[in-house]
Amino acid sequence: MTTAQQLSFDVQHSDAARTPAERERVLAAPGFGQTFTDHMISIDYTEGRGWHDARLMPYGPLTLDPATSVFHYAQELFEGLKAYRQAGGTIATFRPYANAARFNQSARRMAMPELPEDAFVESLELLVQTDRDWVPTTEGHSLYLRPFMIATQPALGVNYPSKTFKYMVIASPAAAYFSGGVKPVSVWLSQEYTRAAPGGTGFAKCGGNYAAAFVAQRQAVEQGCDQVVWLDAFEHRYVEEMGGMNLFFVFGDRLVTPDLTGTLLPGVTRDSILTMAADLGLTAEERKISTDEWREGCESGELTEVFACGTAAVITPVGSVKGAEGGWTVGDGTPGKLTLQLREELTGIQYGTRPDPHNWVHKIC
Ligand code: COI
């Protein structure tokens, strides 16, 4: 349960922080998730005591007993959000309370303790304030924040979940997630593997979902595609999501996205796009969409654009589709007009160059 427990952070600065020149070298070409800032957050949890030992500390390795529960049973979850350097130098993040709420939704499914939302947001603020020089100034770049929680009890029994946990936040300067930027990606429809079934962990942002996805993602690459698209567990017919990202289908001025039935991730970007669509006078529907409707829509010209969305990927066009029975192109294979318009609108809000009518931007420093 989330408690109103007040946490105060002990602050220990790194005496081995990278020099400005070393940092600039990293920021010149940050890639994605490859280099980490000088500090990290750690908060421990013990059943019966609650959250304790909240710390900002130098970034570095952890020492864990080989029997630690997370190594064996993957009791783990994470979040992903970004800090943006806005016009005028302000550093802001985007809807961090939405991530905090999803973190706790994942925690409930994974039999892990909830972290008070304010502590979640404060931990991000403290890390970003401390490592603010790591927030890139290059247009389109950002500081990717990765809060996560692991089960730390050294025990092999599976009769009861871990009684101790560690929450952490690490931060990594990031360029575009896909090296092509807004270049359309090609996708492989996975009919052999299933990501999630009703009652499972599909809606939770837990590491196990991603571990189980690698084999299908590898197959997608072997098929010459960039990304895997997951289909429903029963018929392998209805679209669920792309590897770690939600999908939207554009029929003229109508957006369609798979509905949240418990098997796909309730993306914060997905939710923001649904709200922005209404602002832009577009109709948005959350419903099932089959691969047949996808293919037929593209063949008839009724389905004009498809895009993926997520914190890391922002909004990325999907240009072509391949499955066991052949493939097809979406539109003319180039980024669609609405895809680019929504991307500009969203990044404009995030980088502070467009109005923020829903107060999504959360200023940090
Ligand atoms: C994100 O968009 O933050 C994600 O979690 C995707 C990630 C698995 C790279």
Short mmCIF file of C-alpha atoms and ligand atoms in Angstrom, two decimals:
data_model
loop_
_atom_site.label_atom_id
_atom_site.label_comp_id
_atom_site.label_asym_id
_atom_site.label_seq_id
_atom_site.Cartn_x
_atom_site.Cartn_y
_atom_site.Cartn_z
CA MET A 1 0.00 0.00 0.00
CA THR A 2 1.09 3.58 -0.59
CA THR A 3 1.62 5.18 2.80
CA ALA A 4 1.88 8.86 3.61
CA GLN A 5 5.36 8.09 4.92
CA GLN A 6 7.65 11.13 4.68
CA LEU A 7 11.09 10.34 3.30
CA SER A 8 14.10 12.56 3.61
CA PHE A 9 17.04 11.93 1.30
CA ASP A 10 20.58 11.64 2.54
CA VAL A 11 22.80 13.28 -0.09
CA GLN A 12 26.27 12.00 -0.91
CA HIS A 13 27.96 13.65 -3.88
CA SER A 14 30.36 11.75 -6.09
CA ASP A 15 34.05 12.57 -5.75
CA ALA A 16 34.67 10.84 -9.10
CA ALA A 17 32.23 12.84 -11.24
CA ARG A 18 33.19 13.13 -14.90
CA THR A 19 34.94 16.36 -15.91
CA PRO A 20 33.02 18.84 -18.09
CA ALA A 21 35.15 17.73 -21.07
CA GLU A 22 34.34 14.04 -20.47
CA ARG A 23 30.66 14.86 -20.11
CA GLU A 24 30.65 16.91 -23.32
CA ARG A 25 32.22 13.99 -25.18
CA VAL A 26 29.32 11.76 -24.10
CA LEU A 27 26.71 14.43 -24.84
CA ALA A 28 28.07 14.89 -28.37
CA ALA A 29 26.74 11.41 -29.31
CA PRO A 30 24.79 9.92 -26.41
CA GLY A 31 23.03 7.05 -28.22
CA PHE A 32 20.36 5.49 -26.02
CA GLY A 33 20.88 4.00 -22.56
CA GLN A 34 24.62 3.54 -22.87
CA THR A 35 26.16 6.07 -20.51
CA PHE A 36 24.90 7.08 -17.10
CA THR A 37 25.19 10.26 -15.05
CA ASP A 38 27.31 10.70 -11.92
CA HIS A 39 24.61 9.94 -9.34
CA MET A 40 21.73 7.61 -8.63
CA ILE A 41 18.86 7.28 -6.16
CA SER A 42 18.36 4.36 -3.80
CA ILE A 43 15.49 3.76 -1.33
CA ASP A 44 15.09 0.52 0.60
CA TYR A 45 11.91 -1.18 1.74
CA THR A 46 11.46 -3.70 4.52
CA GLU A 47 8.15 -5.34 5.32
CA GLY A 48 6.89 -4.00 8.65
CA ARG A 49 9.13 -0.93 8.45
CA GLY A 50 8.21 0.59 5.13
CA TRP A 51 10.50 2.72 2.94
CA HIS A 52 13.75 3.82 4.52
CA ASP A 53 17.35 4.83 3.76
CA ALA A 54 16.48 7.22 0.94
CA ARG A 55 19.74 8.32 -0.63
CA LEU A 56 21.22 10.24 -3.49
CA MET A 57 24.62 8.64 -4.00
CA PRO A 58 27.44 8.28 -6.55
CA TYR A 59 26.47 6.10 -9.53
CA GLY A 60 28.04 2.68 -9.19
CA PRO A 61 27.60 -1.09 -9.04
CA LEU A 62 25.49 -2.87 -6.44
CA THR A 63 26.67 -5.75 -4.30
CA LEU A 64 23.94 -8.40 -4.01
CA ASP A 65 23.84 -11.90 -2.61
CA PRO A 66 23.67 -14.47 -5.47
CA ALA A 67 20.47 -15.81 -3.87
CA THR A 68 18.74 -12.43 -4.20
CA SER A 69 15.18 -13.07 -5.30
CA VAL A 70 15.20 -10.83 -8.39
CA PHE A 71 17.95 -12.93 -10.01
CA HIS A 72 15.80 -16.04 -9.82
CA TYR A 73 12.17 -14.99 -10.05
CA ALA A 74 12.35 -11.62 -11.82
CA GLN A 75 10.33 -9.74 -9.22
CA GLU A 76 11.18 -6.41 -10.83
CA LEU A 77 9.49 -3.43 -12.42
CA PHE A 78 10.52 -0.17 -14.02
CA GLU A 79 9.42 3.10 -15.55
CA GLY A 80 10.78 5.35 -18.27
CA LEU A 81 10.48 9.12 -18.56
CA LYS A 82 12.61 12.01 -19.71
CA ALA A 83 13.93 15.37 -18.55
CA TYR A 84 13.97 18.01 -21.29
CA ARG A 85 16.01 21.19 -21.51
CA GLN A 86 13.47 23.80 -22.50
CA ALA A 87 13.84 27.16 -24.17
CA GLY A 88 15.43 29.53 -21.63
CA GLY A 89 17.31 26.73 -19.88
CA THR A 90 14.54 25.40 -17.63
CA ILE A 91 14.67 21.64 -17.11
CA ALA A 92 11.31 19.88 -17.02
CA THR A 93 9.88 16.41 -17.12
CA PHE A 94 6.55 15.24 -18.53
CA ARG A 95 3.61 13.91 -16.49
CA PRO A 96 5.76 12.27 -13.78
CA TYR A 97 2.70 11.59 -11.60
CA ALA A 98 1.27 9.46 -14.43
CA ASN A 99 4.44 7.35 -14.32
CA ALA A 100 4.25 7.23 -10.52
CA ALA A 101 0.69 5.91 -10.72
CA ARG A 102 1.65 3.30 -13.32
CA PHE A 103 4.65 2.28 -11.24
CA ASN A 104 2.30 1.51 -8.37
CA GLN A 105 -0.16 -0.27 -10.66
CA SER A 106 2.71 -2.52 -11.78
CA ALA A 107 3.78 -2.95 -8.14
CA ARG A 108 0.34 -4.25 -7.13
CA ARG A 109 0.45 -6.88 -9.89
CA MET A 110 3.98 -7.92 -8.98
CA ALA A 111 3.29 -8.23 -5.21
CA MET A 112 5.70 -5.38 -4.55
CA PRO A 113 5.24 -2.36 -2.28
CA GLU A 114 3.84 0.87 -3.65
CA LEU A 115 6.01 3.95 -3.37
CA PRO A 116 4.24 7.19 -2.37
CA GLU A 117 3.82 9.19 -5.59
CA ASP A 118 5.44 12.27 -4.06
CA ALA A 119 8.54 10.24 -3.13
CA PHE A 120 8.72 8.91 -6.70
CA VAL A 121 8.58 12.44 -8.14
CA GLU A 122 10.94 13.86 -5.50
CA SER A 123 13.50 11.17 -6.32
CA LEU A 124 13.45 12.23 -9.99
CA GLU A 125 13.71 15.90 -9.08
CA LEU A 126 16.68 15.33 -6.79
CA LEU A 127 18.61 13.28 -9.35
CA VAL A 128 17.91 15.70 -12.21
CA GLN A 129 18.79 18.75 -10.09
CA THR A 130 22.06 17.12 -9.03
CA ASP A 131 23.02 15.95 -12.53
CA ARG A 132 21.44 18.87 -14.38
CA ASP A 133 24.56 19.42 -16.50
CA TRP A 134 23.86 16.02 -18.05
CA VAL A 135 20.58 17.18 -19.58
CA PRO A 136 21.50 17.61 -23.28
CA THR A 137 21.17 20.95 -25.00
CA THR A 138 21.03 19.39 -28.49
CA GLU A 139 17.58 19.65 -30.07
CA GLY A 140 15.62 16.41 -29.73
CA HIS A 141 17.95 14.98 -27.09
CA SER A 142 16.93 14.49 -23.45
CA LEU A 143 17.94 12.85 -20.19
CA TYR A 144 16.21 9.47 -19.97
CA LEU A 145 15.21 8.59 -16.40
CA ARG A 146 14.87 4.97 -15.41
CA PRO A 147 13.21 4.37 -12.02
CA PHE A 148 13.04 0.68 -11.12
CA MET A 149 12.45 -1.64 -8.19
CA ILE A 150 13.91 -5.06 -7.43
CA ALA A 151 13.16 -7.76 -4.84
CA THR A 152 16.26 -8.00 -2.65
CA GLN A 153 15.53 -10.83 -0.22
CA PRO A 154 18.13 -13.59 -0.55
CA ALA A 155 15.74 -16.57 -0.65
CA LEU A 156 14.86 -19.29 -3.14
CA GLY A 157 11.44 -20.28 -1.78
CA VAL A 158 8.45 -19.26 -3.85
CA ASN A 159 5.82 -19.61 -1.16
CA TYR A 160 5.88 -15.87 -0.41
CA PRO A 161 7.09 -12.76 -2.26
CA SER A 162 10.25 -11.01 -1.09
CA LYS A 163 9.99 -9.01 2.13
CA THR A 164 12.69 -6.52 1.12
CA PHE A 165 12.99 -4.34 -1.97
CA LYS A 166 15.17 -1.63 -3.42
CA TYR A 167 13.89 1.28 -5.49
CA MET A 168 16.44 3.08 -7.64
CA VAL A 169 16.64 5.76 -10.30
CA ILE A 170 19.43 6.04 -12.84
CA ALA A 171 19.69 8.60 -15.64
CA SER A 172 21.15 8.43 -19.12
CA PRO A 173 21.54 11.15 -21.77
CA ALA A 174 19.63 10.08 -24.86
CA ALA A 175 19.49 10.84 -28.56
CA ALA A 176 16.68 9.37 -30.71
CA TYR A 177 15.73 5.81 -29.66
CA PHE A 178 15.70 4.69 -33.29
CA SER A 179 18.90 5.68 -35.01
CA GLY A 180 16.90 6.76 -38.09
CA GLY A 181 15.05 9.41 -36.04
CA VAL A 182 11.63 9.83 -37.69
CA LYS A 183 12.46 7.41 -40.47
CA PRO A 184 9.61 4.86 -40.70
CA VAL A 185 10.27 1.49 -39.08
CA SER A 186 9.38 -1.89 -40.58
CA VAL A 187 7.52 -4.37 -38.38
CA TRP A 188 7.19 -8.13 -38.11
CA LEU A 189 3.87 -9.63 -36.99
CA SER A 190 4.71 -12.29 -34.42
CA GLN A 191 2.42 -15.27 -34.86
CA GLU A 192 4.67 -17.78 -33.15
CA TYR A 193 5.13 -16.02 -29.81
CA THR A 194 2.74 -14.31 -27.40
CA ARG A 195 3.61 -11.37 -25.18
CA ALA A 196 0.68 -11.45 -22.77
CA ALA A 197 -2.59 -13.18 -22.00
CA PRO A 198 -5.55 -12.09 -19.84
CA GLY A 199 -4.71 -12.32 -16.16
CA GLY A 200 -0.99 -12.10 -16.90
CA THR A 201 1.41 -9.20 -16.52
CA GLY A 202 0.89 -7.49 -19.91
CA PHE A 203 -0.21 -4.17 -18.41
CA ALA A 204 2.64 -4.09 -15.89
CA LYS A 205 5.99 -2.57 -16.79
CA CYS A 206 7.98 -5.50 -15.48
CA GLY A 207 11.29 -6.75 -16.79
CA GLY A 208 9.93 -10.26 -17.43
CA ASN A 209 7.68 -8.96 -20.23
CA TYR A 210 10.75 -7.60 -21.99
CA ALA A 211 12.88 -10.70 -21.31
CA ALA A 212 10.23 -12.87 -22.96
CA ALA A 213 10.10 -10.51 -25.93
CA PHE A 214 13.74 -10.73 -27.01
CA VAL A 215 13.32 -13.97 -28.95
CA ALA A 216 10.52 -12.46 -31.07
CA GLN A 217 12.42 -9.20 -31.52
CA ARG A 218 15.41 -11.24 -32.74
CA GLN A 219 13.11 -13.06 -35.15
CA ALA A 220 11.84 -9.69 -36.43
CA VAL A 221 15.41 -8.63 -37.17
CA GLU A 222 16.12 -11.99 -38.88
CA GLN A 223 13.09 -11.26 -41.06
CA GLY A 224 14.66 -7.96 -42.06
CA CYS A 225 12.35 -5.86 -39.86
CA ASP A 226 13.15 -3.28 -37.18
CA GLN A 227 10.53 -4.23 -34.60
CA VAL A 228 8.16 -6.96 -33.52
CA VAL A 229 4.39 -6.37 -33.32
CA TRP A 230 2.55 -8.48 -30.77
CA LEU A 231 -0.86 -9.98 -31.47
CA ASP A 232 -3.52 -11.36 -29.12
CA ALA A 233 -2.83 -14.64 -27.36
CA PHE A 234 -5.86 -16.58 -28.63
CA GLU A 235 -6.08 -15.99 -32.38
CA HIS A 236 -2.89 -14.07 -33.19
CA ARG A 237 -5.19 -11.79 -35.11
CA TYR A 238 -5.68 -8.60 -33.12
CA VAL A 239 -2.90 -6.05 -32.71
CA GLU A 240 -1.66 -5.45 -29.16
CA GLU A 241 1.54 -3.39 -29.20
CA MET A 242 4.96 -3.02 -30.75
CA GLY A 243 8.09 -4.00 -28.77
CA GLY A 244 7.79 -1.62 -25.81
CA MET A 245 5.57 0.91 -27.61
CA ASN A 246 1.85 1.42 -28.28
CA LEU A 247 0.42 1.64 -31.80
CA PHE A 248 -1.98 4.06 -33.48
CA PHE A 249 -3.77 3.62 -36.82
CA VAL A 250 -4.89 6.67 -38.80
CA PHE A 251 -8.02 6.44 -40.96
CA GLY A 252 -8.22 9.94 -42.45
CA ASP A 253 -9.03 12.11 -39.41
CA ARG A 254 -9.87 9.13 -37.18
CA LEU A 255 -7.30 7.56 -34.85
CA VAL A 256 -7.68 3.98 -33.68
CA THR A 257 -5.57 2.37 -30.97
CA PRO A 258 -5.97 -1.07 -29.35
CA ASP A 259 -8.07 -0.83 -26.19
CA LEU A 260 -6.56 -1.53 -22.79
CA THR A 261 -7.85 -4.96 -21.90
CA GLY A 262 -5.07 -5.78 -19.45
CA THR A 263 -2.66 -7.32 -21.93
CA LEU A 264 -0.93 -4.19 -23.16
CA LEU A 265 0.96 -1.38 -21.55
CA PRO A 266 -1.10 1.70 -20.66
CA GLY A 267 1.40 4.12 -22.17
CA VAL A 268 1.64 7.68 -20.87
CA THR A 269 2.41 8.83 -24.42
CA ARG A 270 -0.59 6.83 -25.69
CA ASP A 271 -2.82 8.57 -23.17
CA SER A 272 -1.39 11.99 -24.08
CA ILE A 273 -2.04 11.37 -27.78
CA LEU A 274 -5.66 10.45 -27.09
CA THR A 275 -6.08 13.79 -25.29
CA MET A 276 -4.19 15.74 -27.97
CA ALA A 277 -6.31 14.12 -30.69
CA ALA A 278 -9.46 15.54 -29.09
CA ASP A 279 -7.75 18.96 -28.84
CA LEU A 280 -6.97 18.81 -32.58
CA GLY A 281 -10.56 17.92 -33.46
CA LEU A 282 -9.71 14.34 -34.39
CA THR A 283 -11.84 11.35 -33.44
CA ALA A 284 -10.05 8.72 -31.39
CA GLU A 285 -11.30 5.20 -30.84
CA GLU A 286 -9.94 2.58 -28.46
CA ARG A 287 -10.96 -0.78 -29.86
CA LYS A 288 -9.72 -4.03 -31.30
CA ILE A 289 -7.99 -3.82 -34.65
CA SER A 290 -7.08 -6.94 -36.60
CA THR A 291 -4.19 -7.55 -38.94
CA ASP A 292 -6.80 -8.10 -41.71
CA GLU A 293 -8.25 -4.63 -41.10
CA TRP A 294 -4.69 -3.25 -41.11
CA ARG A 295 -3.83 -4.89 -44.45
CA GLU A 296 -7.19 -4.22 -46.12
CA GLY A 297 -7.18 -0.61 -44.91
CA CYS A 298 -3.76 -0.06 -46.44
CA GLU A 299 -4.81 -1.78 -49.69
CA SER A 300 -7.97 0.33 -50.03
CA GLY A 301 -6.17 3.53 -49.03
CA GLU A 302 -8.55 4.09 -46.11
CA LEU A 303 -5.83 3.47 -43.54
CA THR A 304 -3.33 6.17 -44.29
CA GLU A 305 -0.79 6.14 -41.45
CA VAL A 306 0.41 3.96 -38.58
CA PHE A 307 2.71 5.10 -35.81
CA ALA A 308 4.24 3.76 -32.63
CA CYS A 309 4.55 5.83 -29.49
CA GLY A 310 6.34 5.68 -26.17
CA THR A 311 8.61 7.76 -23.98
CA ALA A 312 11.76 6.47 -25.64
CA ALA A 313 10.43 6.36 -29.21
CA VAL A 314 8.26 9.53 -28.91
CA ILE A 315 6.13 9.09 -32.09
CA THR A 316 7.69 6.92 -34.77
CA PRO A 317 6.04 6.13 -38.13
CA VAL A 318 5.55 2.53 -39.22
CA GLY A 319 6.30 2.21 -42.94
CA SER A 320 5.90 -1.46 -43.75
CA VAL A 321 4.54 -4.68 -42.33
CA LYS A 322 5.64 -8.27 -42.80
CA GLY A 323 4.04 -11.47 -41.56
CA ALA A 324 4.17 -15.19 -42.29
CA GLU A 325 1.72 -14.65 -45.17
CA GLY A 326 3.46 -11.73 -46.81
CA GLY A 327 3.71 -8.02 -46.32
CA TRP A 328 2.41 -4.60 -47.28
CA THR A 329 3.28 -0.93 -47.17
CA VAL A 330 1.55 1.69 -45.05
CA GLY A 331 0.56 4.65 -47.24
CA ASP A 332 3.52 5.36 -49.49
CA GLY A 333 5.95 4.17 -46.82
CA THR A 334 6.97 7.68 -45.78
CA PRO A 335 6.04 9.46 -42.51
CA GLY A 336 2.37 10.52 -42.55
CA LYS A 337 1.16 14.10 -42.13
CA LEU A 338 -0.78 13.48 -38.94
CA THR A 339 2.04 11.42 -37.45
CA LEU A 340 4.43 14.33 -37.93
CA GLN A 341 1.87 16.87 -36.70
CA LEU A 342 1.25 14.93 -33.48
CA ARG A 343 4.97 14.43 -33.00
CA GLU A 344 5.65 18.16 -33.37
CA GLU A 345 2.81 19.02 -31.03
CA LEU A 346 3.97 16.56 -28.36
CA THR A 347 7.66 17.43 -28.52
CA GLY A 348 6.70 21.13 -28.63
CA ILE A 349 4.92 20.72 -25.28
CA GLN A 350 7.79 18.68 -23.84
CA TYR A 351 10.47 21.16 -24.92
CA GLY A 352 8.36 24.17 -23.94
CA THR A 353 7.93 25.65 -27.42
CA ARG A 354 4.16 25.03 -27.57
CA PRO A 355 1.39 25.81 -25.07
CA ASP A 356 0.76 23.16 -22.42
CA PRO A 357 -3.04 23.29 -21.97
CA HIS A 358 -3.17 20.22 -19.71
CA ASN A 359 -0.32 21.20 -17.36
CA TRP A 360 1.68 18.13 -18.32
CA VAL A 361 5.05 19.83 -18.03
CA HIS A 362 6.59 19.48 -14.58
CA LYS A 363 9.40 22.01 -14.05
CA ILE A 364 12.35 20.69 -12.08
CA CYS A 365 14.92 23.47 -12.10
C1 COI B 1 10.08 3.73 -22.73
O1 COI B 1 9.57 4.21 -23.74
O2 COI B 1 10.40 4.40 -21.75
C2 COI B 1 10.30 2.31 -22.64
O3 COI B 1 10.14 1.79 -21.59
C3 COI B 1 10.81 1.60 -23.80
C4 COI B 1 12.05 0.92 -23.39
C5 COI B 1 11.81 -0.49 -23.07
C6 COI B 1 13.25 1.26 -24.14
#
